[in-house]
mmCIF file with all atom_site columns, C-alpha atoms in Angstrom:
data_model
loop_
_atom_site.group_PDB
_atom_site.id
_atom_site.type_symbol
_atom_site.label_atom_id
_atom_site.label_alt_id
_atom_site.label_comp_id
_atom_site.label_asym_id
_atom_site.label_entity_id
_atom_site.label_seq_id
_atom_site.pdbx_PDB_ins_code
_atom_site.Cartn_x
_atom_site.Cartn_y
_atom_site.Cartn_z
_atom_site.occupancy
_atom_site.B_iso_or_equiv
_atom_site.pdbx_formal_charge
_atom_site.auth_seq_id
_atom_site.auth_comp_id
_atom_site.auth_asym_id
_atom_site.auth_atom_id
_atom_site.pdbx_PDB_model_num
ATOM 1   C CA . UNK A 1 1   ? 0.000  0.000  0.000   1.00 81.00 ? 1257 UNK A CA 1
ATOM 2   C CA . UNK A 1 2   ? 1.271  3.243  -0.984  1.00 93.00 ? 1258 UNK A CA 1
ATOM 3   C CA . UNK A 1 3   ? 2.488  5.916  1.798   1.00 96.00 ? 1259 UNK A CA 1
ATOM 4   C CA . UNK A 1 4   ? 1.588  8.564  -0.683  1.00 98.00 ? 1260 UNK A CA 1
ATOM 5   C CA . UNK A 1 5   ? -0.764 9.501  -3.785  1.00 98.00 ? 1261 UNK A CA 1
ATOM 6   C CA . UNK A 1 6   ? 1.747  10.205 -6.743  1.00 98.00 ? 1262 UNK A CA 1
ATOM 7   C CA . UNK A 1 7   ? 0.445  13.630 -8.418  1.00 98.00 ? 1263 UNK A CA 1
ATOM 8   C CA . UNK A 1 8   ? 1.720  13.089 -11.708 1.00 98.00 ? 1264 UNK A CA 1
ATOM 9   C CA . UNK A 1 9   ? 1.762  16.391 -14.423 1.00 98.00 ? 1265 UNK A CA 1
ATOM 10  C CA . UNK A 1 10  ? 2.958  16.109 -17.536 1.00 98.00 ? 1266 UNK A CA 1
ATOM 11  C CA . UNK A 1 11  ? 3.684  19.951 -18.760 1.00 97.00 ? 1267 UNK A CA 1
ATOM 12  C CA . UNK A 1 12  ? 1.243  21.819 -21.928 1.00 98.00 ? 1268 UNK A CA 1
ATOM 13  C CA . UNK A 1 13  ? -0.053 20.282 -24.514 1.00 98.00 ? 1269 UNK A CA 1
ATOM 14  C CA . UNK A 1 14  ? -0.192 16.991 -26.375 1.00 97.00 ? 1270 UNK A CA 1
ATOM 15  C CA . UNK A 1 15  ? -0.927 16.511 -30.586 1.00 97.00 ? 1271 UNK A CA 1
ATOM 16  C CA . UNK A 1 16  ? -4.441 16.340 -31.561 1.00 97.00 ? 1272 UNK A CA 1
ATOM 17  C CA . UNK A 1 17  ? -5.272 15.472 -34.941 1.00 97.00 ? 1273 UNK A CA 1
ATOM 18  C CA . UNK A 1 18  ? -1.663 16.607 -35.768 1.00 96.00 ? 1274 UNK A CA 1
ATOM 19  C CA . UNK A 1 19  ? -1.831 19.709 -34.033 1.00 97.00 ? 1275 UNK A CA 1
ATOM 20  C CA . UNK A 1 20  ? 0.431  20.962 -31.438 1.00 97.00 ? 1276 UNK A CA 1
ATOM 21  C CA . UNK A 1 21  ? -1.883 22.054 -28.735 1.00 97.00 ? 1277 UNK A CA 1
ATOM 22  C CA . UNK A 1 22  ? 0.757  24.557 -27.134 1.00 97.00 ? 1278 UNK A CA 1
ATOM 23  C CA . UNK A 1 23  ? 2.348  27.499 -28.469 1.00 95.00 ? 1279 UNK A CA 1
ATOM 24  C CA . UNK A 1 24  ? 6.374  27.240 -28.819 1.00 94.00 ? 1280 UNK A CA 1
ATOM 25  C CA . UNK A 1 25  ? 7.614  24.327 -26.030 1.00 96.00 ? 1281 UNK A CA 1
ATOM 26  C CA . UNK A 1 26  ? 9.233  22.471 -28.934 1.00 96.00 ? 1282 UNK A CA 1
ATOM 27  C CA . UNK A 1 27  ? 12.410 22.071 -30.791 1.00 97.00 ? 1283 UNK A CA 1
ATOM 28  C CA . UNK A 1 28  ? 13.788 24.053 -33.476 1.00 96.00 ? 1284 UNK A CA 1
ATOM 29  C CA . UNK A 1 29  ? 13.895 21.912 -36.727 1.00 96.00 ? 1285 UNK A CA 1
ATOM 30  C CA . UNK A 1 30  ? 15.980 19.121 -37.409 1.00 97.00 ? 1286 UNK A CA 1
ATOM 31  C CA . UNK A 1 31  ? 18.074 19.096 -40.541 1.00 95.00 ? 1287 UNK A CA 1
ATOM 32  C CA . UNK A 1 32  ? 15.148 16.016 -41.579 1.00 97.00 ? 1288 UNK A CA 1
ATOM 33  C CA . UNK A 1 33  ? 12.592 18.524 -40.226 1.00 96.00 ? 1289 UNK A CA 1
ATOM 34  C CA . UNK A 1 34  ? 11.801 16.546 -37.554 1.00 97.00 ? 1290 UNK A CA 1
ATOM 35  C CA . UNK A 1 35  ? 10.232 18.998 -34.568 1.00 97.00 ? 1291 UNK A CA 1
ATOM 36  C CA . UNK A 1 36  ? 10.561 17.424 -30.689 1.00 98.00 ? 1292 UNK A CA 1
ATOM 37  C CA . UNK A 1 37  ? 7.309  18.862 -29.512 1.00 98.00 ? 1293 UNK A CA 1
ATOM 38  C CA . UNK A 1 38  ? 7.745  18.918 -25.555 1.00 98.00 ? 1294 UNK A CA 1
ATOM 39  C CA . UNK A 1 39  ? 4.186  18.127 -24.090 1.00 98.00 ? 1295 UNK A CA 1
ATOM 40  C CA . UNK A 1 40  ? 4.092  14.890 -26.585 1.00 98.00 ? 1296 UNK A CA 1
ATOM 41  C CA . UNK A 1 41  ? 7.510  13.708 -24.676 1.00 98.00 ? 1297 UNK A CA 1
ATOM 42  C CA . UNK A 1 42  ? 6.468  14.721 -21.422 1.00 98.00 ? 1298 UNK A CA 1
ATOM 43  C CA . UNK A 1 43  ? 3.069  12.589 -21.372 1.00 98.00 ? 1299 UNK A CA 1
ATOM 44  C CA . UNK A 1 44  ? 5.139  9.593  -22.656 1.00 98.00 ? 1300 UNK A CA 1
ATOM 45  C CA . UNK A 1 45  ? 7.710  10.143 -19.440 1.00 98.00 ? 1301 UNK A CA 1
ATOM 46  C CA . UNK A 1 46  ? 4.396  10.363 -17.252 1.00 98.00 ? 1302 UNK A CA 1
ATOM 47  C CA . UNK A 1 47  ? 2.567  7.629  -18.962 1.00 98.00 ? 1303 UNK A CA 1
ATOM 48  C CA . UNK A 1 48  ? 5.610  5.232  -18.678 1.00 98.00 ? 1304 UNK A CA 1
ATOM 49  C CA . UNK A 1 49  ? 5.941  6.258  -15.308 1.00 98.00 ? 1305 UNK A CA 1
ATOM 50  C CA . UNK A 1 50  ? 2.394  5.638  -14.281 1.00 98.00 ? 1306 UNK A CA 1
ATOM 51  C CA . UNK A 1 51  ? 2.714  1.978  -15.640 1.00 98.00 ? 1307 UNK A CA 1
ATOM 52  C CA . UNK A 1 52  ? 5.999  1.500  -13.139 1.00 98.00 ? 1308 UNK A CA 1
ATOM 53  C CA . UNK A 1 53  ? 3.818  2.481  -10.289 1.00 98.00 ? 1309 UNK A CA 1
ATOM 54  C CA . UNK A 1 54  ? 1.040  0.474  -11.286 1.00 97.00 ? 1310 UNK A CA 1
ATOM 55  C CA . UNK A 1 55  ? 3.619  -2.623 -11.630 1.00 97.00 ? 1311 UNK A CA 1
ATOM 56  C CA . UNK A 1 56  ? 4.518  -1.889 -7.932  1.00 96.00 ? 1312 UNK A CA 1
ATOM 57  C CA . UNK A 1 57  ? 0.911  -0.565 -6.479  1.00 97.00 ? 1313 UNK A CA 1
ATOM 58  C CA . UNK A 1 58  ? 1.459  2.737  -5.923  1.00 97.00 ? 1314 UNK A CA 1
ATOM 59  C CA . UNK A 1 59  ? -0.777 5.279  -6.287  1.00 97.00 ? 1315 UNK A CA 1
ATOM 60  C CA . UNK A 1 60  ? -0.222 7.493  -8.961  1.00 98.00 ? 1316 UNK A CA 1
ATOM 61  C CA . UNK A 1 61  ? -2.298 9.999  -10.723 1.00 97.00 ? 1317 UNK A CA 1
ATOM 62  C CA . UNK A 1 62  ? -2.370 11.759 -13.966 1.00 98.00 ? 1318 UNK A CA 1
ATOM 63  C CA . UNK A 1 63  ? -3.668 15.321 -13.080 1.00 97.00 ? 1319 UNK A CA 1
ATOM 64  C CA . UNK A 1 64  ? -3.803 16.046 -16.918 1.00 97.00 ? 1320 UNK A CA 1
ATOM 65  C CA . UNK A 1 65  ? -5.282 13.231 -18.454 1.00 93.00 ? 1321 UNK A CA 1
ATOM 66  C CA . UNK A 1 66  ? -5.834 14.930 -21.604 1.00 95.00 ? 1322 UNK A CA 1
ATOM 67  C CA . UNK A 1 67  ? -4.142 15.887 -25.056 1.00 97.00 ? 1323 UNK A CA 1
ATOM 68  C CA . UNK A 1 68  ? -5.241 19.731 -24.414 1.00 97.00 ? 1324 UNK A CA 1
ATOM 69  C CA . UNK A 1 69  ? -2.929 21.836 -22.698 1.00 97.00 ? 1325 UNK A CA 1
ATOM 70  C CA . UNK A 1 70  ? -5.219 22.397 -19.302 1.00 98.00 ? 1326 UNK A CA 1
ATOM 71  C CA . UNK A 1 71  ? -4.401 25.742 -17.916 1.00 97.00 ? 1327 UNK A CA 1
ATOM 72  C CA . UNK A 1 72  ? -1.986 26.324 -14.669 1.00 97.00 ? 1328 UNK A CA 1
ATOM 73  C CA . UNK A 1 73  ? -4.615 26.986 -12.678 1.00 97.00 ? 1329 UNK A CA 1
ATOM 74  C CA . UNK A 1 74  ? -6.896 24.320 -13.014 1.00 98.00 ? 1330 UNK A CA 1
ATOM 75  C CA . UNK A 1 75  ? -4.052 21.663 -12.338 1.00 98.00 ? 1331 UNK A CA 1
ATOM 76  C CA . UNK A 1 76  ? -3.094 23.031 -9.837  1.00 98.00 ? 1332 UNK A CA 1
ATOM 77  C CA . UNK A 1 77  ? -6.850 23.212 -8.377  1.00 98.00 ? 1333 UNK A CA 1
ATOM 78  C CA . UNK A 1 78  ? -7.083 19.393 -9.174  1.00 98.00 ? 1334 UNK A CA 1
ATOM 79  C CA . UNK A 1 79  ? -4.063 18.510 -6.858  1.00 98.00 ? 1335 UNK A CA 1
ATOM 80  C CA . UNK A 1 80  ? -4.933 20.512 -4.503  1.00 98.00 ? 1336 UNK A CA 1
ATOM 81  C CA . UNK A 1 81  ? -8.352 18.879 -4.535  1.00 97.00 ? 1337 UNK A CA 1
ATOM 82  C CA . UNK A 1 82  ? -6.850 15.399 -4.285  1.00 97.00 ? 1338 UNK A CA 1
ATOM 83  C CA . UNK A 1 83  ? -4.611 16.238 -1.730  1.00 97.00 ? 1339 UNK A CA 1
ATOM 84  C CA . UNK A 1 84  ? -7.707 17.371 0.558   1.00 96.00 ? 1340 UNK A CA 1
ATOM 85  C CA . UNK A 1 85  ? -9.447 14.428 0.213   1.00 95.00 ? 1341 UNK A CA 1
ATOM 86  C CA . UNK A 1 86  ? -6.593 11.767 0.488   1.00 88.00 ? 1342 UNK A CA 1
ATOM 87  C CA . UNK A 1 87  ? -3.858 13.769 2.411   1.00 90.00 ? 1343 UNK A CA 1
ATOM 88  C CA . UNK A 1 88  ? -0.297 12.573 1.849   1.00 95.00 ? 1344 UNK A CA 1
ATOM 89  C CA . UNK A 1 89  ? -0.076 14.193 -1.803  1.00 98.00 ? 1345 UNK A CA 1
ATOM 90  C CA . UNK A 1 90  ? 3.264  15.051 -3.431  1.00 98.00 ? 1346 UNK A CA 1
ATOM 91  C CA . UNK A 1 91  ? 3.222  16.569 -6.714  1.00 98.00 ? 1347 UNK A CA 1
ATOM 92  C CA . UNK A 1 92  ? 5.729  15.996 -9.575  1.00 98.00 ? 1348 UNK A CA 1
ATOM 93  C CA . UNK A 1 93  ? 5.747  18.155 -12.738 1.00 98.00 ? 1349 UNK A CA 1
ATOM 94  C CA . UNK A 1 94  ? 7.342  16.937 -16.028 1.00 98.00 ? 1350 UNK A CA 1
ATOM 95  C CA . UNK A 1 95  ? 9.078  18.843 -18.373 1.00 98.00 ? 1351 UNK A CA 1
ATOM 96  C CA . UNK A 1 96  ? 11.561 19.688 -21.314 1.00 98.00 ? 1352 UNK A CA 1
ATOM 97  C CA . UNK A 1 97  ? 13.711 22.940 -21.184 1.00 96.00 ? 1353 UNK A CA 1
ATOM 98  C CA . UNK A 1 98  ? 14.680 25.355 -23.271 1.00 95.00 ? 1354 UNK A CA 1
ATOM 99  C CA . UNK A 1 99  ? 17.115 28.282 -23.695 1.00 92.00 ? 1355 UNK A CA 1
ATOM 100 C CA . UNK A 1 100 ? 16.880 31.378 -25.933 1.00 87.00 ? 1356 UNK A CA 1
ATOM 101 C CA . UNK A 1 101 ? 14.869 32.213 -29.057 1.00 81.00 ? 1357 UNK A CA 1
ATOM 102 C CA . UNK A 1 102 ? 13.957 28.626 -29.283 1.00 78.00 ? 1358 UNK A CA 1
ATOM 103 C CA . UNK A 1 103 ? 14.806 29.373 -33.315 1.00 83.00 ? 1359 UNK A CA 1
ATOM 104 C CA . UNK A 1 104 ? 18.040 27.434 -32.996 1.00 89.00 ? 1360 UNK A CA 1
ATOM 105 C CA . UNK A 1 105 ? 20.267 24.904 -31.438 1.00 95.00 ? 1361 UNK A CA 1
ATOM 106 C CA . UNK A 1 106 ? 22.498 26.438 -28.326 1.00 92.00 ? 1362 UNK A CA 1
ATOM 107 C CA . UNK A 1 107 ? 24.854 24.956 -25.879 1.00 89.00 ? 1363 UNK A CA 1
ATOM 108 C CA . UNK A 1 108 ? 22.858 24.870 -22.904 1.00 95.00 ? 1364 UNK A CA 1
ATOM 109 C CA . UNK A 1 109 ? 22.119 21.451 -22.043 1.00 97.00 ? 1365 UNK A CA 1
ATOM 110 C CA . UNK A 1 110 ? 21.285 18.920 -19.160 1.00 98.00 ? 1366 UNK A CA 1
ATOM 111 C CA . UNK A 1 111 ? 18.490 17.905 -16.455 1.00 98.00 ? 1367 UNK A CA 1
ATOM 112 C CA . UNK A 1 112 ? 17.878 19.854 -13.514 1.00 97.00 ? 1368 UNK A CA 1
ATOM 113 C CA . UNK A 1 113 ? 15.129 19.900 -10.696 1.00 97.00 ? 1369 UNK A CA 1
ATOM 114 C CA . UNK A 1 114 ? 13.324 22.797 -8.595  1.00 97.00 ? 1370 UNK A CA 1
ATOM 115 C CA . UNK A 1 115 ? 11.475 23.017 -5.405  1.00 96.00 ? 1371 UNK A CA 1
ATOM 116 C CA . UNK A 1 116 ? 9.835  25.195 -3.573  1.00 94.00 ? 1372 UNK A CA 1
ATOM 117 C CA . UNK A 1 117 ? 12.684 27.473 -1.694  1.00 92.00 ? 1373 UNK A CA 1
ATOM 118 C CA . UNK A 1 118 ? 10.657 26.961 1.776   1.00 92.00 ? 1374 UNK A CA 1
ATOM 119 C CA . UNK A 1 119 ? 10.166 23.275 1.499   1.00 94.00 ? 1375 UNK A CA 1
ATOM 120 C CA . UNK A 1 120 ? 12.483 21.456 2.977   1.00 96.00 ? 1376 UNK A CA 1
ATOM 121 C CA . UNK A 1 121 ? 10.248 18.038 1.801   1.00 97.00 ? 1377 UNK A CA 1
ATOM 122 C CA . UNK A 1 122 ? 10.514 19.939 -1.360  1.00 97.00 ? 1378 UNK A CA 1
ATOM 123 C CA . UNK A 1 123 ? 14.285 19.919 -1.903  1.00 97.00 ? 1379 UNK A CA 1
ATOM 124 C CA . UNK A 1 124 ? 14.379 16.373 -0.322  1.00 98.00 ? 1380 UNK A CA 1
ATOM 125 C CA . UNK A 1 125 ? 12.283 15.439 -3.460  1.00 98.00 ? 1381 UNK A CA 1
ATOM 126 C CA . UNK A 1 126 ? 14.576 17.362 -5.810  1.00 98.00 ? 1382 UNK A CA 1
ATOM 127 C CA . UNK A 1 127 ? 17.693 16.120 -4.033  1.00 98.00 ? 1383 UNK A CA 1
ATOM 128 C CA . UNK A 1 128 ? 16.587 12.254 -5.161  1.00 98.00 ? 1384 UNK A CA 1
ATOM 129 C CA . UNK A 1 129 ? 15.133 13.226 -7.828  1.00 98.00 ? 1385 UNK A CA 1
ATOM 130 C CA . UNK A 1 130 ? 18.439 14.705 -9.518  1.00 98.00 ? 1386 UNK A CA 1
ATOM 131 C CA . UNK A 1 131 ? 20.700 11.775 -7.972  1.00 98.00 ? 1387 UNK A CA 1
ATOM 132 C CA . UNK A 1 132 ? 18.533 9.080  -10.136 1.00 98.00 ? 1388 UNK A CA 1
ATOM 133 C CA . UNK A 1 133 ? 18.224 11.464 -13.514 1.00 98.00 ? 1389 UNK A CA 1
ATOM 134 C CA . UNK A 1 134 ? 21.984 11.497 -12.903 1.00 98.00 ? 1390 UNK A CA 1
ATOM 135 C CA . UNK A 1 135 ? 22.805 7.947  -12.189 1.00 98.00 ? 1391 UNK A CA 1
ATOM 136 C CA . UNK A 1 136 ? 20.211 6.474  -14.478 1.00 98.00 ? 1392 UNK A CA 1
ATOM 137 C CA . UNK A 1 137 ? 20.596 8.943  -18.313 1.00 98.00 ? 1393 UNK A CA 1
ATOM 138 C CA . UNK A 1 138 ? 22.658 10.287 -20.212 1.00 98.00 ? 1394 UNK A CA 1
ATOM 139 C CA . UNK A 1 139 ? 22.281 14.175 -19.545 1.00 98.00 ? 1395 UNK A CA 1
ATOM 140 C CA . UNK A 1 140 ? 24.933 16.262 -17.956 1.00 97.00 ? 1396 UNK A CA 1
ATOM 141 C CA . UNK A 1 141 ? 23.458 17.287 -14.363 1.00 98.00 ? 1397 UNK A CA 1
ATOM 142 C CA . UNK A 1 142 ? 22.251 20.565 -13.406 1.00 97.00 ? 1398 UNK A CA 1
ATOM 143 C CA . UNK A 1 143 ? 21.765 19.707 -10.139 1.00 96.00 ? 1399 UNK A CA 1
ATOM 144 C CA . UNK A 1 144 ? 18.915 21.254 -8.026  1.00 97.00 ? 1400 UNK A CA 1
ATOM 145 C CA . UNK A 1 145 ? 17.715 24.545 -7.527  1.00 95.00 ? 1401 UNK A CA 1
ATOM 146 C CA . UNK A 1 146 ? 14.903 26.240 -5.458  1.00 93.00 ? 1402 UNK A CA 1
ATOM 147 C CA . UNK A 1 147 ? 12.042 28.363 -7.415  1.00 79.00 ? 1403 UNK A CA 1
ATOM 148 C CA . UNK A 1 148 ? 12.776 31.582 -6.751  1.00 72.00 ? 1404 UNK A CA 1
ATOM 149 C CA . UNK A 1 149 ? 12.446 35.218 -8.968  1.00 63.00 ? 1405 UNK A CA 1
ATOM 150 C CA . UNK A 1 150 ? 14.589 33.686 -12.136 1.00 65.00 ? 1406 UNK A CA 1
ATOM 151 C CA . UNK A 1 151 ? 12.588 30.430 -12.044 1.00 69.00 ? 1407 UNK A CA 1
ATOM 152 C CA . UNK A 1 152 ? 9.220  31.307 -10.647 1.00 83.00 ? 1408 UNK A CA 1
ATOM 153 C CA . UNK A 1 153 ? 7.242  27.963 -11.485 1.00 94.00 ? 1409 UNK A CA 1
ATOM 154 C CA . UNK A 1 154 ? 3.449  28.546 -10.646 1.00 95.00 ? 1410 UNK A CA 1
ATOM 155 C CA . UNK A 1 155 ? 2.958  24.451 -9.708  1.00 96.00 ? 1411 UNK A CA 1
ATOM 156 C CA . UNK A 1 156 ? 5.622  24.987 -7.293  1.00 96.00 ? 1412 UNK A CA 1
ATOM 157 C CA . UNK A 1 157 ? 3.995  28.263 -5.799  1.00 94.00 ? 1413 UNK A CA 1
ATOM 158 C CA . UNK A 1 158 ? 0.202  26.949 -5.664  1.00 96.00 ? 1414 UNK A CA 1
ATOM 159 C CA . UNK A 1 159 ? 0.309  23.668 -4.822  1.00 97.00 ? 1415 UNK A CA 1
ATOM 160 C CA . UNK A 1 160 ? -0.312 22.653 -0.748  1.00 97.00 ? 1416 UNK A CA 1
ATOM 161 C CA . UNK A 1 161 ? 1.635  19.411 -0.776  1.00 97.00 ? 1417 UNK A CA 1
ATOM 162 C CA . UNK A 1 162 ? 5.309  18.799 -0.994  1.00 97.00 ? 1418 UNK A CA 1
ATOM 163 C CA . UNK A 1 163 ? 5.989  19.120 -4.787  1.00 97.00 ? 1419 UNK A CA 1
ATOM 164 C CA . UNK A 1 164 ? 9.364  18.804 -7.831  1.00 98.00 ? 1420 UNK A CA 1
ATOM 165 C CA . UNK A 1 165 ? 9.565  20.067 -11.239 1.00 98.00 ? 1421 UNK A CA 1
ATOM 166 C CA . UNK A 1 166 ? 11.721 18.349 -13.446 1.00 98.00 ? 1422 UNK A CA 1
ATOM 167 C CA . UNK A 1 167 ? 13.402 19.495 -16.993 1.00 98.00 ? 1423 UNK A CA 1
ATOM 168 C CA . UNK A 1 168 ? 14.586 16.628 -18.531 1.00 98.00 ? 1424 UNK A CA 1
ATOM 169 C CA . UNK A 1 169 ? 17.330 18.013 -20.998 1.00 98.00 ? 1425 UNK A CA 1
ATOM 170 C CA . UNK A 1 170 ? 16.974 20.714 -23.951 1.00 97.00 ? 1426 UNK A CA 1
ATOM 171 C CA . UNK A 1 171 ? 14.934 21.118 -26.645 1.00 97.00 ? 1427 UNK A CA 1
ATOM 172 C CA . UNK A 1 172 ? 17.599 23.333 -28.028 1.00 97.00 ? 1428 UNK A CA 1
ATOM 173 C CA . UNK A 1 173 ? 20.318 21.651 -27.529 1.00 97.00 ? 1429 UNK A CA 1
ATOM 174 C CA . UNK A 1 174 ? 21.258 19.341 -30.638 1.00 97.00 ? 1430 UNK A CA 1
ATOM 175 C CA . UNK A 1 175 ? 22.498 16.233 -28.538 1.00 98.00 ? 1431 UNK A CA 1
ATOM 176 C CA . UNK A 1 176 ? 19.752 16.831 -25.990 1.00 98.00 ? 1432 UNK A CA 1
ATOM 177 C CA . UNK A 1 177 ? 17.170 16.667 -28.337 1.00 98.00 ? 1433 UNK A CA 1
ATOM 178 C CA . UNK A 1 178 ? 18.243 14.103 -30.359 1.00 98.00 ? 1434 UNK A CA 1
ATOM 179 C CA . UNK A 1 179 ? 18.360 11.613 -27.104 1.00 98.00 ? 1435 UNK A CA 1
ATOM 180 C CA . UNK A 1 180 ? 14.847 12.965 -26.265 1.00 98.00 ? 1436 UNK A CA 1
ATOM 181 C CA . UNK A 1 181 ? 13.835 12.085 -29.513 1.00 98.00 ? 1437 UNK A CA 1
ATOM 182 C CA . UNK A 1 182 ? 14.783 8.496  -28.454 1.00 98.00 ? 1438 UNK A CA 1
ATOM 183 C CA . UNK A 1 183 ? 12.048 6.171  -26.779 1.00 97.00 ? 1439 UNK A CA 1
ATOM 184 C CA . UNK A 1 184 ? 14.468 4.461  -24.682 1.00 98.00 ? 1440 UNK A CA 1
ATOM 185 C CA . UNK A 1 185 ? 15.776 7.593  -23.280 1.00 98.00 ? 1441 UNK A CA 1
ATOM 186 C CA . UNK A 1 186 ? 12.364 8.872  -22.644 1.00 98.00 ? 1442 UNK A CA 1
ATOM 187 C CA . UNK A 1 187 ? 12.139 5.440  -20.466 1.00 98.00 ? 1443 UNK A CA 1
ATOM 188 C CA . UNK A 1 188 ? 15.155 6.304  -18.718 1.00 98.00 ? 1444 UNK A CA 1
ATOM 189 C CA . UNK A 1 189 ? 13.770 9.106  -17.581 1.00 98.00 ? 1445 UNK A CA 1
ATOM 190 C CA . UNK A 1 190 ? 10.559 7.712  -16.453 1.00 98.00 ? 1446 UNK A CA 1
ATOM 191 C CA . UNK A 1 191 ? 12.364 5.110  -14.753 1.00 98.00 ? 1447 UNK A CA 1
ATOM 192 C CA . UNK A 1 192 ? 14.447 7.867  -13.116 1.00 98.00 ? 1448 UNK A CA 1
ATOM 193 C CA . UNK A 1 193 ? 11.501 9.674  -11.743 1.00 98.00 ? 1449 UNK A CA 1
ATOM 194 C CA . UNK A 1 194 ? 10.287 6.031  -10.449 1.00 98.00 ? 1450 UNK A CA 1
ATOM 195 C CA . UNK A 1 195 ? 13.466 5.511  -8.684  1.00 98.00 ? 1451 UNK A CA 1
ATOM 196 C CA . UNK A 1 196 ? 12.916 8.765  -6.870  1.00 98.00 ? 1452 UNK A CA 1
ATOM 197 C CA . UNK A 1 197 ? 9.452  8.044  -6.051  1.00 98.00 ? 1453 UNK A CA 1
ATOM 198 C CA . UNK A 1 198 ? 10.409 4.567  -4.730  1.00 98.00 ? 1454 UNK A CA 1
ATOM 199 C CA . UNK A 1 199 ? 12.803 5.985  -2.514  1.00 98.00 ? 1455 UNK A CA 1
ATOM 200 C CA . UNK A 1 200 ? 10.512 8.298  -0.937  1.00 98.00 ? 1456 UNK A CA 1
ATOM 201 C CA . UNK A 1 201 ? 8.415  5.485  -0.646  1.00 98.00 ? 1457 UNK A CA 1
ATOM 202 C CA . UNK A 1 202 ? 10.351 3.321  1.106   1.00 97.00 ? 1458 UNK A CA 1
ATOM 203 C CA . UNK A 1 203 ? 12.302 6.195  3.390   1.00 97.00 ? 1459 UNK A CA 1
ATOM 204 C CA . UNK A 1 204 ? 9.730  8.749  3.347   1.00 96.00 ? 1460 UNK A CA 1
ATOM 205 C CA . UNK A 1 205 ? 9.803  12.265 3.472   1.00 93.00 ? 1461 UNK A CA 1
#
């Protein structure tokens, strides 16, 4: 039985009927003209991860469910609904980053993590979190840092429960995007996240 409820959130917008359903968030071209489009890889990570908790019985939730890209707000509103009515909520947000005009390939690369800078469950989450993504893929670490003015993240802000946003490489970054291209490095990051959330299940926050 699971110590916690898993609030999983995989960032924007997924492809309906071949349309992008968020604005930017994606890759500049590749010389093919393939285009990474960031929600589709993030609700692969979540989805994969979802099935490792379901392997293992713990309770996991997609907040998102859905292809459309569901406004801040109202995700935030459905974890903190879920965390009232089952208590012991922690909320983990998925995503790709990105760095400058997002018109072409740049240096910045790697994964990183963020909590809340007054949560210390918050940084505990980030601390693991960051030690698996580094042990278990390929992405130069970025270790962790606490939302603050130059990364405000709203999930982080809103949410009443401990919570971790992840950014799992660069869309604009050439070798970054090319591995996030890659199915089996989307799984490694899945399984990354599940390592973290295994840990916490077994040690606790």
């Amino acid at each position: 039985m699971s110590k916690y409820t898993w609030l999983l959130d995989p960032g924007h917008g997924g492809i309906i009927d071949g349309v992008y359903q968020t604005a930017g968030k994606r890759s500049p071209a590749f010389p093919d003209g393939t285009v990474l489009y960031e929600g589709d890889c993030n609700r692969e990570v979540v989805n994969q991860i979802l099935k490792f908790c379901q392997s293992q019985k713990i309770e996991a939730v997609d907040i998102v469910d859905s292809l459309k890209d569901v406004p801040l707000r109202e995700r935030v509103g459905r974890a903190n609904e879920l965390h009232r009515e089952k208590k012991n909520c922690i909320y983990v947000s998925v995503h790709c980053n990105a760095f400058g005009n997002g018109k072409d390939f740049n240096s910045a690369r790697g994964t990183c993590s963020f909590h809340h800078y007054q949560s210390d469950n918050g940084k505990r989450l980030a601390q693991s979190l960051q030690k698996w993504l580094d042990d278990l893929t390929p992405f130069r670490g970025r270790g962790i840092r606490a939302n603050d003015a130059w990364a405000n993240f709203y999930v982080l802000r809103k949410t009443h429960m401990p919570a971790v946003l992840s950014e799992n490489g660069f869309m604009t970054n050439f070798d970054d995007a090319t591995m996030l291209l890659d199915p089996h490095i989307r799984r490694q990051i899945a399984w990354a996240h599940f390592a973290m959330i295994q840990e916490i299940e077994e040690n606790g926050l």
